[in-house]
């Protein structure tokens, strides 16, 4: 089906309106009329091929919410009109040990990303949520139980929400734990809300003086401006866990120094060029870890959506028409987003 979309034809070209083709739903497919799509920093990294390997035309977008407009003959879990979401994955092998454990994001045969993934559909790679509709295998469609008027603010949960929820759960964050969230952007602001809701003592780290009060309003118990050494030193050796969401290379040692013995800093930001090599002695003397984490599995994404619905958690958003995407990217690069841009898909019509 011909579908209006917005994408780029090359790494150095601005996004523009384009027509794409969506497949006719097969027996296990769900067709979704997209209402809103969040704007993730990964969209920008991909569309500008900062990680390499981008296939063009590139239509980004993996924080998708909308309504079911058709279902295949074998779909039993969804009906026309249901409010649903799609995150960063649209398929995986379903038979490796990772898939068997519900960890499709670590599929040993490679999950299929919602954009820039391999597919039999034209043009041979997946095209994401900066579009009017999408057709997705029912195993990768999530149910949304938030009130309908919050739908736009639910969209960022599909990536920013799960990418912060999954490591917080994996490292057993809860009451009695001191948790740092580094970088108060799309991911970081969700990290603050979720760690707070899990009962942890939350310290936000920001390079932006202007986000001090915001971070408290989001749920941080304390805020540190990471450019001020005295504020950093005051927290030396005190954290159980630090979640680092920064999208640019930076000095990791300043943060590992803040971990307790056996503490972990989990990196989720994927900068286009490497961080300076960390100070290994600082890890050894203290048995500290630097770890990484990738989004979350489908079952855990549903768990996160239900946790957020139960706790009244949504993202703080600024809605834009799709035509403003390039200005939104430039503002994201200046850390000037409060705290996630969301595209109103009606602007594609
Ligand atoms: P974002 O909205 O741009 O937020 C990043 C934040 O990092 C900024 O708001 C800023 O916060 C801070 N920052 C930016 N430049 C910095 C610098 N040079 N030094 C220190 N801090 C800096 O981006 P996002 O959408 O949250 O994504 C963050 C990263 O996670 C991206 O690299 C993205 O690709 C990656 N990602 C990973 C996964 C995964 O599964 N692992 C999933 C989604 C996204 P302050 O103003 O507070 O300093
Ligand atoms: Zn993302």
XYZ file of C-alpha atoms and ligand atoms in Angstrom:
398
model
C 0.000 0.000 0.000
C 1.434 3.438 -0.929
C 2.255 5.342 2.264
C 3.470 8.889 2.920
C 6.790 8.957 4.759
C 9.696 11.243 5.577
C 13.265 10.139 5.063
C 16.681 10.844 3.613
C 18.268 9.664 0.341
C 21.870 10.142 1.525
C 23.858 10.830 4.701
C 24.440 14.465 3.798
C 20.897 15.234 2.658
C 18.029 16.681 4.641
C 14.971 14.517 5.236
C 12.159 15.030 2.744
C 8.690 13.776 1.928
C 8.653 10.457 0.064
C 6.239 7.668 -0.869
C 6.989 4.187 0.424
C 5.227 0.854 -0.025
C 3.855 -1.181 2.899
C 3.146 -4.895 2.394
C -0.368 -6.305 2.422
C -0.817 -7.883 5.880
C 0.047 -11.598 5.916
C -1.661 -14.111 8.268
C 0.402 -13.021 11.336
C 0.623 -9.307 10.518
C -0.871 -6.291 12.209
C -1.306 -3.094 10.191
C -1.045 0.047 12.294
C -2.125 3.584 11.426
C 0.608 5.578 13.150
C -0.586 8.444 15.371
C 2.754 9.601 16.802
C 6.419 8.706 16.536
C 9.163 9.773 18.959
C 12.505 11.129 17.746
C 15.445 9.138 19.171
C 19.089 10.196 18.932
C 19.645 6.837 17.178
C 17.460 8.160 14.326
C 19.946 10.989 13.830
C 23.010 8.689 14.151
C 21.465 6.383 11.512
C 20.066 8.864 9.022
C 23.457 10.637 8.889
C 25.259 7.239 8.816
C 27.357 8.174 11.856
C 27.670 4.465 12.716
C 28.184 3.477 9.049
C 26.069 0.908 7.196
C 22.961 3.003 6.653
C 20.854 1.901 3.701
C 19.025 4.573 1.706
C 16.364 5.716 1.402
C 16.376 5.823 5.200
C 13.070 6.374 6.994
C 13.850 6.450 10.749
C 11.510 6.164 13.735
C 11.219 3.390 16.338
C 8.992 4.927 18.996
C 5.701 4.201 17.263
C 2.172 4.379 18.658
C -1.099 4.154 16.791
C -4.211 2.135 16.110
C -4.699 -1.219 14.450
C -6.318 -0.785 11.032
C -6.128 -4.396 9.745
C -5.109 -7.811 11.061
C -4.073 -11.044 9.322
C -6.265 -14.170 9.410
C -4.221 -15.867 12.178
C -3.909 -12.871 14.494
C -5.823 -13.449 17.731
C -4.267 -10.948 20.153
C -5.202 -7.723 18.351
C -8.350 -6.251 16.862
C -9.050 -3.308 14.589
C -9.070 -0.136 16.675
C -6.713 -1.395 19.412
C -4.142 1.122 20.676
C -0.697 -0.377 20.132
C 3.004 0.365 19.949
C 6.080 -0.786 18.059
C 9.615 -0.262 19.345
C 13.068 -0.905 17.918
C 12.516 -4.443 16.581
C 10.088 -5.961 14.078
C 11.472 -9.515 13.877
C 14.104 -11.973 15.169
C 15.015 -15.622 14.465
C 12.721 -16.971 17.265
C 14.825 -20.132 17.772
C 18.210 -19.125 19.249
C 18.756 -19.251 23.014
C 18.354 -15.469 23.364
C 14.987 -15.471 21.562
C 13.923 -18.511 23.632
C 14.565 -16.457 26.789
C 12.575 -13.493 25.465
C 15.746 -11.497 24.825
C 15.108 -10.875 21.122
C 17.373 -7.815 21.219
C 20.331 -10.189 21.685
C 19.147 -12.611 18.956
C 22.212 -14.583 17.909
C 21.129 -14.382 14.296
C 20.494 -10.647 14.521
C 17.152 -9.036 15.213
C 15.479 -7.030 12.449
C 15.456 -3.358 13.372
C 12.332 -1.293 12.782
C 14.439 0.687 10.318
C 17.642 -0.174 8.441
C 17.027 -3.926 9.001
C 17.000 -6.623 6.305
C 13.566 -7.552 4.939
C 11.938 -9.099 1.881
C 9.706 -6.005 1.639
C 10.693 -3.265 -0.813
C 13.249 -1.710 -0.939
C 15.005 -4.633 0.866
C 15.477 -2.859 4.192
C 12.966 -1.844 6.836
C 11.515 1.665 6.912
C 10.474 3.131 10.254
C 7.864 5.237 11.959
C 8.263 8.613 10.238
C 5.390 7.324 8.096
C 1.613 7.035 8.089
C 1.363 3.301 8.676
C 3.434 0.178 9.288
C 2.829 -3.576 8.991
C 4.435 -5.687 11.734
C 4.441 -9.358 12.806
C 2.059 -9.628 15.770
C 4.802 -10.955 18.096
C 6.473 -7.532 17.915
C 3.372 -5.417 18.599
C 2.829 -4.062 22.133
C -0.448 -3.277 23.901
C -0.921 0.208 25.330
C -3.124 0.714 28.391
C -2.444 4.413 29.069
C -5.360 6.851 28.628
C -5.819 7.776 24.964
C -5.065 11.471 25.594
C -1.542 10.526 26.749
C -0.739 8.608 23.584
C 1.815 11.058 22.154
C 3.737 11.026 25.436
C 3.680 7.215 25.511
C 5.553 6.954 22.180
C 9.046 7.551 23.677
C 8.559 4.671 26.103
C 9.005 2.295 23.149
C 12.740 3.067 22.989
C 13.828 5.601 25.636
C 11.592 3.895 28.221
C 12.666 0.299 27.653
C 16.357 1.157 27.138
C 16.482 2.631 30.647
C 13.989 0.241 32.305
C 15.819 -2.938 31.249
C 19.225 -2.175 32.854
C 17.565 -0.746 35.974
C 15.722 -4.072 36.354
C 18.739 -6.201 35.404
C 20.870 -4.556 38.129
C 18.015 -4.899 40.669
C 17.447 -1.219 41.293
C 15.043 -0.487 44.124
C 14.818 0.944 47.642
C 18.197 1.366 49.350
C 20.122 1.713 46.076
C 21.913 4.911 45.080
C 21.595 5.357 41.313
C 23.146 7.935 38.994
C 21.614 8.898 35.648
C 24.101 10.626 33.332
C 22.803 12.860 30.508
C 19.321 14.292 30.852
C 17.999 13.869 27.338
C 15.372 11.507 25.937
C 16.767 8.389 27.612
C 18.063 10.105 30.748
C 14.813 11.835 31.673
C 13.041 8.462 31.465
C 15.834 6.910 33.541
C 15.190 9.438 36.314
C 11.428 8.818 36.295
C 11.792 5.024 36.268
C 14.560 4.753 38.901
C 12.525 7.086 41.143
C 9.392 4.974 40.661
C 11.407 1.841 41.534
C 12.239 3.449 44.875
C 15.948 4.234 44.409
C 17.812 7.335 45.602
C 18.370 9.075 42.261
C 21.171 11.499 41.395
C 21.006 13.200 38.010
C 24.244 14.212 36.234
C 23.945 16.939 33.643
C 26.259 19.219 31.688
C 23.437 21.771 31.431
C 23.088 24.155 34.413
C 19.622 24.994 33.120
C 18.337 21.438 33.757
C 18.998 21.528 37.533
C 15.408 22.245 38.586
C 13.938 20.130 35.791
C 15.871 17.080 36.950
C 14.382 17.474 40.433
C 10.906 17.874 38.963
C 11.459 14.639 37.001
C 12.171 12.794 40.273
C 15.888 13.219 41.048
C 16.741 13.477 44.753
C 19.989 15.304 43.947
C 21.455 16.959 40.861
C 25.143 17.260 39.955
C 26.477 19.517 37.218
C 29.199 17.208 35.948
C 31.386 20.081 34.723
C 31.882 21.235 38.367
C 34.601 18.995 39.921
C 33.687 19.778 43.553
C 30.119 18.587 42.964
C 31.436 15.359 41.437
C 33.981 14.701 44.237
C 31.286 15.027 46.880
C 29.822 11.721 45.590
C 33.112 9.738 45.372
C 32.767 5.979 45.937
C 29.056 6.138 46.777
C 27.006 4.715 43.883
C 25.627 1.205 43.499
C 24.806 1.824 39.848
C 25.214 4.529 37.210
C 23.273 4.550 33.938
C 25.155 6.583 31.341
C 23.016 7.765 28.400
C 25.393 10.335 26.891
C 25.467 10.315 23.075
C 29.002 11.793 22.758
C 32.516 10.586 23.688
C 33.534 11.727 27.183
C 35.763 10.924 30.178
C 34.296 7.810 31.829
C 36.775 7.906 34.743
C 34.990 10.854 36.305
C 31.993 8.517 36.784
C 33.671 5.191 37.630
C 35.364 7.079 40.509
C 31.904 7.613 41.959
C 31.068 3.872 42.111
C 31.219 1.878 45.351
C 33.211 -1.344 45.505
C 31.442 -3.783 43.132
C 29.434 -0.957 41.591
C 28.567 -0.902 37.889
C 28.298 1.827 35.314
C 26.121 0.685 32.427
C 26.595 2.502 29.117
C 23.614 2.827 26.800
C 24.753 5.827 24.730
C 26.386 4.825 21.426
C 28.650 7.718 20.372
C 29.772 7.943 16.751
C 33.445 7.847 17.882
C 34.977 6.032 20.903
C 35.235 7.238 24.483
C 38.807 7.810 25.730
C 40.067 4.504 27.175
C 39.000 4.193 30.818
C 41.454 4.074 33.753
C 41.714 0.334 34.423
C 43.290 0.771 37.869
C 40.173 2.547 38.998
C 38.155 -0.543 38.015
C 40.578 -3.065 39.553
C 40.927 -1.244 42.880
C 37.274 -1.551 43.772
C 36.197 -4.425 41.513
C 34.086 -1.943 39.577
C 32.464 -2.760 36.237
C 31.669 -0.929 33.042
C 28.830 -2.697 31.232
C 26.470 -2.139 28.324
C 22.795 -2.816 27.619
C 20.671 -2.870 24.477
C 16.983 -1.829 24.501
C 14.884 -4.722 25.972
C 12.989 -7.827 24.887
C 9.355 -7.796 23.805
C 8.000 -9.295 27.058
C 9.999 -6.807 29.111
C 8.839 -3.945 26.894
C 5.227 -4.924 27.639
C 6.114 -5.153 31.352
C 7.629 -1.632 31.172
C 4.551 -0.212 29.391
C 2.291 -1.739 32.052
C 4.581 -0.495 34.867
C 4.411 3.018 33.389
C 0.612 2.869 32.952
C 0.299 1.711 36.577
C 2.579 4.481 37.895
C 1.222 7.238 35.629
C 4.576 7.589 33.861
C 4.879 9.112 30.391
C 7.611 11.082 28.631
C 7.917 14.881 28.693
C 7.487 15.807 25.058
C 7.532 18.612 22.527
C 5.267 17.819 19.576
C 6.426 18.745 16.077
C 5.111 18.390 12.538
C 7.415 16.098 10.549
C 8.510 19.047 8.402
C 10.440 20.420 11.439
C 12.593 17.311 11.835
C 15.886 18.898 10.787
C 15.540 21.744 13.311
C 14.648 19.112 15.909
C 17.855 17.182 15.119
C 19.939 20.363 15.437
C 18.357 21.139 18.804
C 18.930 17.547 19.949
C 22.642 17.977 19.127
C 22.683 21.092 21.347
C 21.030 19.119 24.227
C 18.084 21.479 23.804
C 15.131 19.070 24.045
C 12.624 18.877 26.900
C 12.821 15.977 26.740
C 11.712 14.165 23.602
C 10.460 15.427 20.268
C 7.415 13.528 19.042
C 6.156 13.735 15.464
C 2.431 14.264 14.988
C 1.855 11.791 12.165
C -1.153 13.789 10.924
C 1.425 16.199 9.468
C 2.387 13.517 6.908
C -1.000 13.594 5.197
P 19.604 12.876 23.639
O 18.156 13.152 23.854
O 20.365 13.701 22.676
O 20.290 12.933 25.101
C 21.666 12.800 25.315
C 22.071 13.689 26.496
O 23.457 13.487 26.746
C 21.945 15.163 26.238
O 20.663 15.689 26.457
C 22.952 15.748 27.231
O 22.376 15.809 28.528
C 24.021 14.690 27.262
N 25.164 15.065 26.397
C 25.136 15.344 25.084
N 26.372 15.639 24.641
C 27.186 15.514 25.687
C 28.591 15.655 25.880
N 29.396 16.009 24.846
N 29.104 15.416 27.099
C 28.297 15.074 28.113
N 26.961 14.946 28.002
C 26.418 15.157 26.809
O 19.833 11.373 23.153
P 18.977 10.046 23.504
O 17.921 9.850 22.478
O 18.651 10.041 24.936
O 20.071 8.913 23.170
C 21.282 8.852 23.918
C 22.218 7.833 23.299
O 21.700 6.521 23.531
C 22.399 7.936 21.787
O 23.763 7.656 21.469
C 21.509 6.844 21.242
O 21.916 6.375 19.983
C 21.711 5.798 22.301
N 20.654 4.764 22.386
C 21.046 3.536 22.798
C 20.105 2.540 22.968
C 20.516 1.190 23.467
O 19.753 0.242 23.326
N 21.673 1.051 24.090
C 18.761 2.810 22.702
C 18.399 4.082 22.315
C 19.352 5.069 22.173
P 22.744 16.997 29.571
O 22.284 18.251 28.910
O 21.967 16.628 30.774
O 24.229 16.931 29.793
Zn 15.920 4.729 20.042
